[in-house]
Amino acid sequence: MVNNNKISVITLGCSKNTVDSERLMNQIKLNNLELIDDPNMADTVIINTCGFIEAAKEESVNTILNAVALKQKGKIKKVIVAGCLSERYKSDLEKEIPEVDAFFGTENYEGIINNLGGELKYELLGERFITTPSHTAYLKISEGCDHPCSFCAIPIMRGKHKSIPMENLIKEAEFLAGNNTKELIIIAQDTTDYGKDIYGQKSLSNLLNKLSEIKGIEWIRLMYAYPSQFPDDLIDTIAQNPKICKYVDIPLQHISDNVLKSMRRGVTGERTRELLYKLRSRIPGVTIRTTFITGYPNETEKEFEELCEFVKEIKFDRIGVFTFSVEENTSSYLLGDPVPDKIKESRKDILMEIQREISTEKNKEFIGKKLKVLLERTEGEYFVARSYRDAPEVDGEVLIPVNGYNVKEGNFYDVEITEANEYDLFAKLINT
Ligand code: SF4
């Protein structure tokens, strides 16, 4: 029996959580339950939490407490908590926040749907309720991770690496293309490990080529690549397949051999450089995004300077910087947290300042050049678009003065770059 229940799903954390929520939301719809945006108007609030680092955990707990407050005021009937924080700390949370009606781990769609009085439509799990703008969607190709990175709790919450069979991913991508998706953003904990478990070898190249044959898909963007054992054939596939964006997101975390060793990253500074120069020489014009951690327990001032010199040397197109967060049950936990927060933050600021100059310089090189952009939305006097260099939410954008142009969000347009600042490009439309 299915209750006529208004459900609000709150998604925290990363794009992998977004995909999980979209699968769940589609199952909620398939069970004739009503999905609503505003948790204040819901009967049931489901929170898909993040448990990655301290700040994310705090945000998740606060969101749970806000929902519990709504329940205590009689505004909502039920609070359900799912996702990484719940996977990691279920028994503690049950004790500390008993007002929550049910706690579920990651990807427990059946448990949640049954709790709502529904039935899981297993055969339709590949279909999703898209929460991103329809022209762009994440495709999660595997879950879990086999890497032993010392600072990371994700394997504790998401388990070992598990690839999703290619035929399921093709079907899911066709479903997305049928819903107007033009850009597929390929995500996982480590996308380059795709297929090693189910096909006995790394098969990301094969998958990307197959996805590029799907009618309607125009851009395929690769995120979360891992630097060690980067498949050589993948470099050629990115270089040769016109639908694959010349863009690689490859978190490196550090460059000093000492720090990389303690982080258990399985790669050296020298091999990291080799890979980056190989990507640049074999994929002309490739955009490289990376992330670093500052204030890792054994990072000395000298090792931080080495990282700064590396960033100046390589001139990445995009970087993100996180400060080290102590995570229990990770192998770095025993190292404690000797680097003061003030130092961690100042190192982060120094790196971002170095990058700001590099990014400005690189962006200015595009003035006068033509680019194909995906028009995302209108904001005030500007159309906001992205080029092959820009992943959503984390990178820069291309801003185009509205100027009475008759254009449509979700379409591709050719532009000429007229101006640039450290993050964004400014452009005018051509051929419209
Ligand atoms: S690759 Fe390392 S940092 Fe990334 S999810 Fe796996 S263990 Fe964590």
Short mmCIF file of C-alpha atoms and ligand atoms in Angstrom, two decimals:
data_model
loop_
_atom_site.label_atom_id
_atom_site.label_comp_id
_atom_site.label_asym_id
_atom_site.label_seq_id
_atom_site.Cartn_x
_atom_site.Cartn_y
_atom_site.Cartn_z
CA MET A 1 0.00 0.00 0.00
CA VAL A 2 1.57 3.38 -0.98
CA ASN A 3 0.85 6.48 1.22
CA ASN A 4 0.07 9.75 -0.52
CA ASN A 5 3.26 11.26 0.94
CA LYS A 6 5.10 14.46 0.03
CA ILE A 7 8.81 13.72 0.01
CA SER A 8 11.66 16.22 0.01
CA VAL A 9 15.18 14.91 -0.70
CA ILE A 10 18.15 17.00 0.45
CA THR A 11 21.46 16.08 -1.19
CA LEU A 12 24.77 17.02 0.41
CA GLY A 13 28.35 16.30 -0.66
CA CYS A 14 29.73 15.29 -4.04
CA SER A 15 28.35 14.55 -7.49
CA LYS A 16 28.28 10.83 -6.66
CA ASN A 17 25.72 11.62 -3.98
CA THR A 18 23.79 13.65 -6.55
CA VAL A 19 23.51 10.56 -8.76
CA ASP A 20 22.42 8.40 -5.80
CA SER A 21 19.71 10.93 -4.89
CA GLU A 22 18.53 11.10 -8.51
CA ARG A 23 18.14 7.31 -8.58
CA LEU A 24 16.21 7.40 -5.30
CA MET A 25 14.01 10.32 -6.42
CA ASN A 26 13.09 8.45 -9.59
CA GLN A 27 12.05 5.42 -7.53
CA ILE A 28 9.95 7.72 -5.32
CA LYS A 29 8.17 8.98 -8.44
CA LEU A 30 7.71 5.45 -9.74
CA ASN A 31 5.89 4.65 -6.48
CA ASN A 32 3.49 7.53 -7.07
CA LEU A 33 4.85 9.49 -4.17
CA GLU A 34 5.08 13.26 -4.62
CA LEU A 35 8.50 14.89 -4.74
CA ILE A 36 8.71 18.47 -3.50
CA ASP A 37 11.62 20.89 -3.18
CA ASP A 38 10.72 22.65 0.06
CA PRO A 39 11.37 20.46 3.15
CA ASN A 40 9.08 22.75 5.20
CA MET A 41 6.11 21.59 3.08
CA ALA A 42 7.00 17.89 3.14
CA ASP A 43 5.62 14.94 5.11
CA THR A 44 8.94 13.16 4.92
CA VAL A 45 12.42 14.67 4.60
CA ILE A 46 15.24 12.43 3.35
CA ILE A 47 18.80 13.72 3.86
CA ASN A 48 21.50 12.15 1.70
CA THR A 49 24.53 13.02 3.81
CA CYS A 50 28.28 13.47 3.26
CA GLY A 51 30.88 12.14 5.70
CA PHE A 52 34.10 13.03 3.87
CA ILE A 53 35.83 15.63 6.05
CA GLU A 54 35.05 17.59 9.23
CA ALA A 55 33.33 20.52 7.51
CA ALA A 56 31.11 18.20 5.46
CA LYS A 57 30.18 16.17 8.51
CA GLU A 58 29.21 19.32 10.40
CA GLU A 59 26.98 20.45 7.52
CA SER A 60 25.29 17.02 7.46
CA VAL A 61 24.62 16.99 11.22
CA ASN A 62 23.23 20.55 11.10
CA THR A 63 20.92 19.62 8.24
CA ILE A 64 19.66 16.60 10.21
CA LEU A 65 19.07 18.75 13.30
CA ASN A 66 17.12 21.30 11.21
CA ALA A 67 14.85 18.55 9.91
CA VAL A 68 14.38 17.14 13.42
CA ALA A 69 13.40 20.65 14.59
CA LEU A 70 10.72 20.74 11.86
CA LYS A 71 9.42 17.39 13.07
CA GLN A 72 9.36 18.55 16.69
CA LYS A 73 7.30 21.56 15.58
CA GLY A 74 4.86 19.13 13.92
CA LYS A 75 5.63 20.58 10.47
CA ILE A 76 6.84 17.25 9.09
CA LYS A 77 6.09 13.65 10.07
CA LYS A 78 9.27 11.76 9.29
CA VAL A 79 13.04 12.25 9.00
CA ILE A 80 15.13 9.69 7.11
CA VAL A 81 18.93 9.94 6.99
CA ALA A 82 21.05 8.16 4.36
CA GLY A 83 24.42 8.41 2.64
CA CYS A 84 28.04 8.49 3.76
CA LEU A 85 27.74 10.03 7.24
CA SER A 86 25.06 7.50 8.12
CA GLU A 87 27.10 4.65 6.59
CA ARG A 88 30.07 5.64 8.73
CA TYR A 89 28.48 6.64 12.05
CA LYS A 90 25.07 4.89 12.10
CA SER A 91 25.21 3.56 15.64
CA ASP A 92 26.54 6.88 17.08
CA LEU A 93 23.87 8.87 15.20
CA GLU A 94 21.08 6.55 16.37
CA LYS A 95 22.15 7.22 19.97
CA GLU A 96 22.74 10.96 19.54
CA ILE A 97 19.70 11.86 17.38
CA PRO A 98 16.96 9.32 18.29
CA GLU A 99 14.32 11.63 16.76
CA VAL A 100 15.37 10.46 13.31
CA ASP A 101 12.96 7.76 12.10
CA ALA A 102 15.44 5.69 10.15
CA PHE A 103 19.14 5.63 9.19
CA PHE A 104 20.32 4.02 5.98
CA GLY A 105 23.82 3.65 4.51
CA THR A 106 24.89 4.46 0.97
CA GLU A 107 22.90 3.22 -2.04
CA ASN A 108 20.25 1.45 0.09
CA TYR A 109 17.42 2.44 -2.25
CA GLU A 110 15.30 -0.61 -1.40
CA GLY A 111 15.47 0.06 2.34
CA ILE A 112 14.30 3.65 1.91
CA ILE A 113 11.54 2.88 -0.62
CA ASN A 114 10.21 0.06 1.59
CA ASN A 115 10.28 2.44 4.56
CA LEU A 116 8.06 4.79 2.54
CA GLY A 117 5.65 1.92 1.92
CA GLY A 118 6.73 1.43 -1.69
CA GLU A 119 8.43 -1.23 -3.77
CA LEU A 120 11.80 -0.92 -5.50
CA LYS A 121 11.56 -1.10 -9.29
CA TYR A 122 14.95 -2.76 -9.59
CA GLU A 123 14.90 -2.94 -13.39
CA LEU A 124 14.51 0.87 -13.55
CA LEU A 125 17.39 1.75 -11.20
CA GLY A 126 19.35 3.09 -14.20
CA GLU A 127 16.72 5.77 -14.71
CA ARG A 128 17.04 9.02 -12.80
CA PHE A 129 15.16 12.13 -11.78
CA ILE A 130 17.59 14.73 -13.14
CA THR A 131 18.38 17.52 -10.67
CA THR A 132 21.10 19.19 -12.75
CA PRO A 133 20.11 21.39 -15.74
CA SER A 134 18.80 18.76 -18.20
CA HIS A 135 21.52 19.41 -20.80
CA THR A 136 24.26 18.16 -18.45
CA ALA A 137 24.30 15.07 -16.24
CA TYR A 138 26.74 13.07 -14.14
CA LEU A 139 27.35 9.44 -15.04
CA LYS A 140 28.74 7.47 -12.10
CA ILE A 141 30.65 4.56 -13.63
CA SER A 142 31.77 2.79 -10.46
CA GLU A 143 31.55 3.07 -6.69
CA GLY A 144 34.08 2.50 -3.93
CA CYS A 145 37.87 2.63 -4.15
CA ASP A 146 40.84 0.27 -3.84
CA HIS A 147 43.46 2.96 -3.22
CA PRO A 148 44.94 3.19 0.31
CA CYS A 149 45.31 6.99 0.50
CA SER A 150 46.19 7.62 4.12
CA PHE A 151 43.96 10.68 4.65
CA CYS A 152 40.81 9.37 2.98
CA ALA A 153 37.76 7.83 4.63
CA ILE A 154 35.85 7.20 1.39
CA PRO A 155 36.72 3.48 1.17
CA ILE A 156 35.32 3.13 4.72
CA MET A 157 31.98 4.55 3.53
CA ARG A 158 31.87 3.38 -0.07
CA GLY A 159 33.77 0.07 0.12
CA LYS A 160 35.98 -1.49 -2.51
CA HIS A 161 36.02 -0.44 -6.18
CA LYS A 162 33.01 -1.83 -8.06
CA SER A 163 32.48 -1.00 -11.75
CA ILE A 164 28.96 -0.74 -13.18
CA PRO A 165 28.58 -3.06 -16.22
CA MET A 166 29.04 -1.24 -19.53
CA GLU A 167 25.64 -2.27 -20.90
CA ASN A 168 23.93 -0.70 -17.84
CA LEU A 169 25.91 2.52 -18.29
CA ILE A 170 25.08 2.69 -21.99
CA LYS A 171 21.38 2.21 -21.16
CA GLU A 172 21.57 4.92 -18.48
CA ALA A 173 23.37 7.32 -20.85
CA GLU A 174 20.74 6.64 -23.55
CA PHE A 175 18.05 7.43 -20.97
CA LEU A 176 19.84 10.70 -20.18
CA ALA A 177 20.30 11.57 -23.87
CA GLY A 178 16.60 10.88 -24.32
CA ASN A 179 16.02 13.54 -21.65
CA ASN A 180 18.02 16.17 -23.51
CA THR A 181 21.41 15.52 -21.89
CA LYS A 182 24.20 16.71 -24.19
CA GLU A 183 27.12 16.65 -21.76
CA LEU A 184 28.01 13.55 -19.76
CA ILE A 185 30.32 14.12 -16.80
CA ILE A 186 32.10 10.88 -15.98
CA ILE A 187 32.55 10.40 -12.21
CA ALA A 188 33.73 7.78 -9.71
CA GLN A 189 36.23 7.68 -6.87
CA ASP A 190 38.84 6.73 -9.48
CA THR A 191 37.49 6.76 -13.06
CA THR A 192 40.70 5.29 -14.51
CA ASP A 193 40.13 2.02 -12.61
CA TYR A 194 36.94 1.38 -14.56
CA GLY A 195 36.48 -2.21 -15.67
CA LYS A 196 39.53 -3.79 -14.00
CA ASP A 197 37.24 -5.77 -11.65
CA ILE A 198 34.59 -6.94 -14.13
CA TYR A 199 36.56 -7.07 -17.41
CA GLY A 200 39.95 -8.01 -16.01
CA GLN A 201 41.51 -4.83 -17.44
CA LYS A 202 41.10 -1.08 -17.30
CA SER A 203 38.37 -0.33 -19.84
CA LEU A 204 37.60 3.38 -19.55
CA SER A 205 38.71 4.08 -23.13
CA ASN A 206 36.33 1.48 -24.48
CA LEU A 207 33.49 2.87 -22.37
CA LEU A 208 34.11 6.49 -23.44
CA ASN A 209 34.18 5.51 -27.11
CA LYS A 210 30.90 3.62 -26.74
CA LEU A 211 29.26 6.52 -24.89
CA SER A 212 30.35 8.88 -27.67
CA GLU A 213 28.29 6.85 -30.16
CA ILE A 214 25.06 7.72 -28.35
CA LYS A 215 22.95 10.14 -30.41
CA GLY A 216 22.53 13.52 -28.70
CA ILE A 217 25.63 13.24 -26.49
CA GLU A 218 28.06 15.94 -27.68
CA TRP A 219 30.46 16.32 -24.79
CA ILE A 220 31.99 13.72 -22.49
CA ARG A 221 34.03 15.13 -19.61
CA LEU A 222 36.41 13.06 -17.50
CA MET A 223 36.64 13.77 -13.75
CA TYR A 224 38.44 12.04 -10.83
CA ALA A 225 41.27 10.39 -12.76
CA TYR A 226 44.03 8.88 -10.61
CA PRO A 227 47.71 9.61 -11.39
CA SER A 228 49.31 6.20 -10.87
CA GLN A 229 48.88 3.65 -13.69
CA PHE A 230 47.01 6.17 -15.86
CA PRO A 231 46.00 4.04 -18.89
CA ASP A 232 48.09 5.02 -21.92
CA ASP A 233 45.30 4.18 -24.40
CA LEU A 234 43.06 6.65 -22.53
CA ILE A 235 45.37 9.51 -23.57
CA ASP A 236 44.89 8.61 -27.25
CA THR A 237 41.13 8.19 -26.81
CA ILE A 238 40.81 11.67 -25.26
CA ALA A 239 43.05 13.12 -27.99
CA GLN A 240 41.31 11.45 -30.93
CA ASN A 241 37.59 11.30 -30.04
CA PRO A 242 36.04 14.70 -30.92
CA LYS A 243 33.21 14.24 -28.41
CA ILE A 244 35.56 13.82 -25.46
CA CYS A 245 36.43 17.20 -23.95
CA LYS A 246 40.14 17.93 -23.96
CA TYR A 247 39.87 18.15 -20.21
CA VAL A 248 41.26 15.97 -17.43
CA ASP A 249 40.50 16.33 -13.72
CA ILE A 250 43.32 14.52 -11.90
CA PRO A 251 43.62 15.12 -8.13
CA LEU A 252 47.36 14.97 -7.22
CA GLN A 253 47.19 16.08 -3.57
CA HIS A 254 50.94 16.84 -3.38
CA ILE A 255 54.28 16.56 -5.25
CA SER A 256 56.91 16.01 -2.56
CA ASP A 257 58.05 12.37 -2.52
CA ASN A 258 58.09 12.33 1.27
CA VAL A 259 54.51 13.55 1.53
CA LEU A 260 53.24 11.38 -1.36
CA LYS A 261 54.81 8.34 0.31
CA SER A 262 53.19 9.09 3.66
CA MET A 263 49.89 9.74 1.85
CA ARG A 264 50.27 6.26 0.29
CA ARG A 265 49.47 7.68 -3.14
CA GLY A 266 51.55 5.05 -4.97
CA VAL A 267 53.18 7.65 -7.22
CA THR A 268 56.33 9.81 -7.09
CA GLY A 269 56.84 13.45 -7.98
CA GLU A 270 58.89 12.43 -11.01
CA ARG A 271 56.25 10.04 -12.37
CA THR A 272 53.59 12.68 -11.78
CA ARG A 273 55.54 15.16 -13.90
CA GLU A 274 56.09 12.56 -16.62
CA LEU A 275 52.34 11.94 -16.82
CA LEU A 276 51.44 15.64 -16.94
CA TYR A 277 53.96 16.35 -19.73
CA LYS A 278 52.68 13.29 -21.60
CA LEU A 279 49.08 14.53 -21.33
CA ARG A 280 50.15 17.95 -22.61
CA SER A 281 52.23 16.64 -25.50
CA ARG A 282 49.71 14.04 -26.70
CA ILE A 283 46.50 16.04 -26.12
CA PRO A 284 47.19 19.51 -27.58
CA GLY A 285 45.38 22.28 -25.66
CA VAL A 286 44.30 19.92 -22.88
CA THR A 287 42.84 21.60 -19.78
CA ILE A 288 44.16 20.05 -16.57
CA ARG A 289 42.37 20.46 -13.25
CA THR A 290 43.85 19.16 -10.01
CA THR A 291 43.48 19.40 -6.23
CA PHE A 292 46.06 19.63 -3.44
CA ILE A 293 46.02 19.18 0.32
CA THR A 294 47.95 21.63 2.53
CA GLY A 295 49.02 20.97 6.10
CA TYR A 296 49.32 17.18 5.81
CA PRO A 297 50.98 15.95 9.05
CA ASN A 298 54.52 15.57 7.72
CA GLU A 299 54.45 18.53 5.33
CA THR A 300 57.41 20.77 6.23
CA GLU A 301 57.84 24.37 5.09
CA LYS A 302 60.40 23.08 2.57
CA GLU A 303 57.96 20.52 1.15
CA PHE A 304 55.28 23.17 0.88
CA GLU A 305 57.69 25.41 -1.07
CA GLU A 306 58.38 22.43 -3.35
CA LEU A 307 54.62 22.26 -4.00
CA CYS A 308 54.50 25.99 -4.77
CA GLU A 309 57.37 25.67 -7.26
CA PHE A 310 55.61 22.70 -8.87
CA VAL A 311 52.40 24.71 -9.36
CA LYS A 312 54.43 27.55 -10.90
CA GLU A 313 56.24 25.06 -13.17
CA ILE A 314 53.22 23.15 -14.47
CA LYS A 315 50.79 26.06 -14.71
CA PHE A 316 47.58 24.06 -14.20
CA ASP A 317 44.43 25.46 -15.72
CA ARG A 318 42.41 24.85 -12.58
CA ILE A 319 43.30 23.90 -9.04
CA GLY A 320 41.34 23.31 -5.83
CA VAL A 321 43.06 23.30 -2.44
CA PHE A 322 41.85 21.59 0.73
CA THR A 323 43.38 21.80 4.18
CA PHE A 324 44.21 18.46 5.82
CA SER A 325 41.35 17.06 7.95
CA VAL A 326 42.07 14.38 10.53
CA GLU A 327 39.83 11.36 9.88
CA GLU A 328 39.56 8.50 12.36
CA ASN A 329 40.10 4.98 11.06
CA THR A 330 42.31 6.27 8.25
CA SER A 331 45.99 5.32 8.26
CA SER A 332 47.09 8.96 8.71
CA TYR A 333 45.04 9.20 11.91
CA LEU A 334 48.02 7.96 13.91
CA LEU A 335 50.08 10.89 12.66
CA GLY A 336 47.80 13.29 14.50
CA ASP A 337 47.40 16.86 13.29
CA PRO A 338 50.68 18.66 14.02
CA VAL A 339 50.34 21.49 11.47
CA PRO A 340 48.35 24.36 13.06
CA ASP A 341 45.13 25.36 11.26
CA LYS A 342 46.53 28.89 10.76
CA ILE A 343 49.48 27.43 8.81
CA LYS A 344 47.23 25.09 6.81
CA GLU A 345 45.01 28.02 5.82
CA SER A 346 47.89 30.35 4.98
CA ARG A 347 49.49 27.65 2.78
CA LYS A 348 46.13 27.20 1.03
CA ASP A 349 45.91 30.98 0.45
CA ILE A 350 49.47 31.13 -0.87
CA LEU A 351 48.78 28.34 -3.38
CA MET A 352 45.50 29.94 -4.50
CA GLU A 353 47.28 33.28 -4.96
CA ILE A 354 49.96 31.64 -7.14
CA GLN A 355 47.18 30.01 -9.15
CA ARG A 356 45.22 33.25 -9.48
CA GLU A 357 48.13 34.80 -11.42
CA ILE A 358 48.58 31.69 -13.57
CA SER A 359 44.85 31.46 -14.28
CA THR A 360 44.67 35.13 -15.28
CA GLU A 361 47.62 34.71 -17.65
CA LYS A 362 46.13 31.55 -19.19
CA ASN A 363 42.68 33.07 -19.58
CA LYS A 364 44.11 36.16 -21.30
CA GLU A 365 45.65 33.85 -23.94
CA PHE A 366 42.07 33.13 -25.11
CA ILE A 367 41.25 36.75 -26.01
CA GLY A 368 40.48 36.89 -29.74
CA LYS A 369 40.07 33.10 -29.95
CA LYS A 370 36.86 31.27 -30.93
CA LEU A 371 35.32 28.65 -28.64
CA LYS A 372 32.26 26.39 -28.66
CA VAL A 373 30.24 26.90 -25.48
CA LEU A 374 27.25 25.26 -23.80
CA LEU A 375 24.80 27.93 -22.72
CA GLU A 376 23.74 27.20 -19.16
CA ARG A 377 21.54 30.03 -17.90
CA THR A 378 20.88 33.76 -17.88
CA GLU A 379 22.09 35.86 -14.97
CA GLY A 380 21.28 39.56 -15.05
CA GLU A 381 22.86 41.08 -18.19
CA TYR A 382 24.77 37.95 -19.06
CA PHE A 383 24.25 34.54 -20.55
CA VAL A 384 26.41 32.14 -18.53
CA ALA A 385 28.06 29.40 -20.55
CA ARG A 386 30.85 26.86 -20.26
CA SER A 387 33.54 25.83 -22.73
CA TYR A 388 35.38 22.49 -22.88
CA ARG A 389 37.69 23.99 -20.22
CA ASP A 390 34.94 24.36 -17.61
CA ALA A 391 33.38 21.64 -15.48
CA PRO A 392 30.20 22.79 -13.72
CA GLU A 393 30.33 24.06 -10.14
CA VAL A 394 34.14 23.95 -9.81
CA ASP A 395 35.64 25.84 -12.78
CA GLY A 396 35.23 29.23 -14.44
CA GLU A 397 32.53 30.28 -16.91
CA VAL A 398 32.10 32.19 -20.16
CA LEU A 399 29.96 35.31 -19.78
CA ILE A 400 28.15 36.70 -22.83
CA PRO A 401 26.26 40.01 -22.70
CA VAL A 402 22.60 39.33 -23.48
CA ASN A 403 22.40 42.09 -26.13
CA GLY A 404 18.97 40.93 -27.31
CA TYR A 405 20.37 37.69 -28.74
CA ASN A 406 17.74 35.05 -29.35
CA VAL A 407 19.45 31.97 -27.95
CA LYS A 408 18.35 28.95 -25.91
CA GLU A 409 19.74 27.50 -22.67
CA GLY A 410 21.09 24.02 -23.16
CA ASN A 411 22.30 24.71 -26.72
CA PHE A 412 25.84 25.01 -28.04
CA TYR A 413 27.02 28.27 -29.60
CA ASP A 414 30.23 29.60 -31.11
CA VAL A 415 31.72 32.63 -29.38
CA GLU A 416 34.73 34.91 -29.70
CA ILE A 417 36.54 35.76 -26.47
CA THR A 418 36.72 39.50 -25.87
CA GLU A 419 38.02 39.77 -22.27
CA ALA A 420 39.28 37.62 -19.40
CA ASN A 421 39.84 37.75 -15.67
CA GLU A 422 41.35 35.23 -13.27
CA TYR A 423 38.34 32.91 -13.35
CA ASP A 424 36.00 33.76 -16.23
CA LEU A 425 36.10 34.66 -19.88
CA PHE A 426 33.88 37.26 -21.55
CA ALA A 427 32.68 36.70 -25.08
CA LYS A 428 30.41 37.71 -27.92
CA LEU A 429 28.28 35.29 -29.90
CA ILE A 430 29.19 34.64 -33.52
CA ASN A 431 27.10 33.02 -36.30
CA THR A 432 23.75 33.37 -34.46
S1 SF4 B 1 41.63 7.62 -4.68
FE1 SF4 B 1 42.37 7.99 -2.62
S2 SF4 B 1 41.47 9.99 -2.15
FE2 SF4 B 1 40.31 9.19 -3.86
S3 SF4 B 1 38.56 8.09 -2.97
FE3 SF4 B 1 40.22 6.62 -3.27
S4 SF4 B 1 41.26 6.52 -1.32
FE4 SF4 B 1 40.07 8.42 -1.36
#
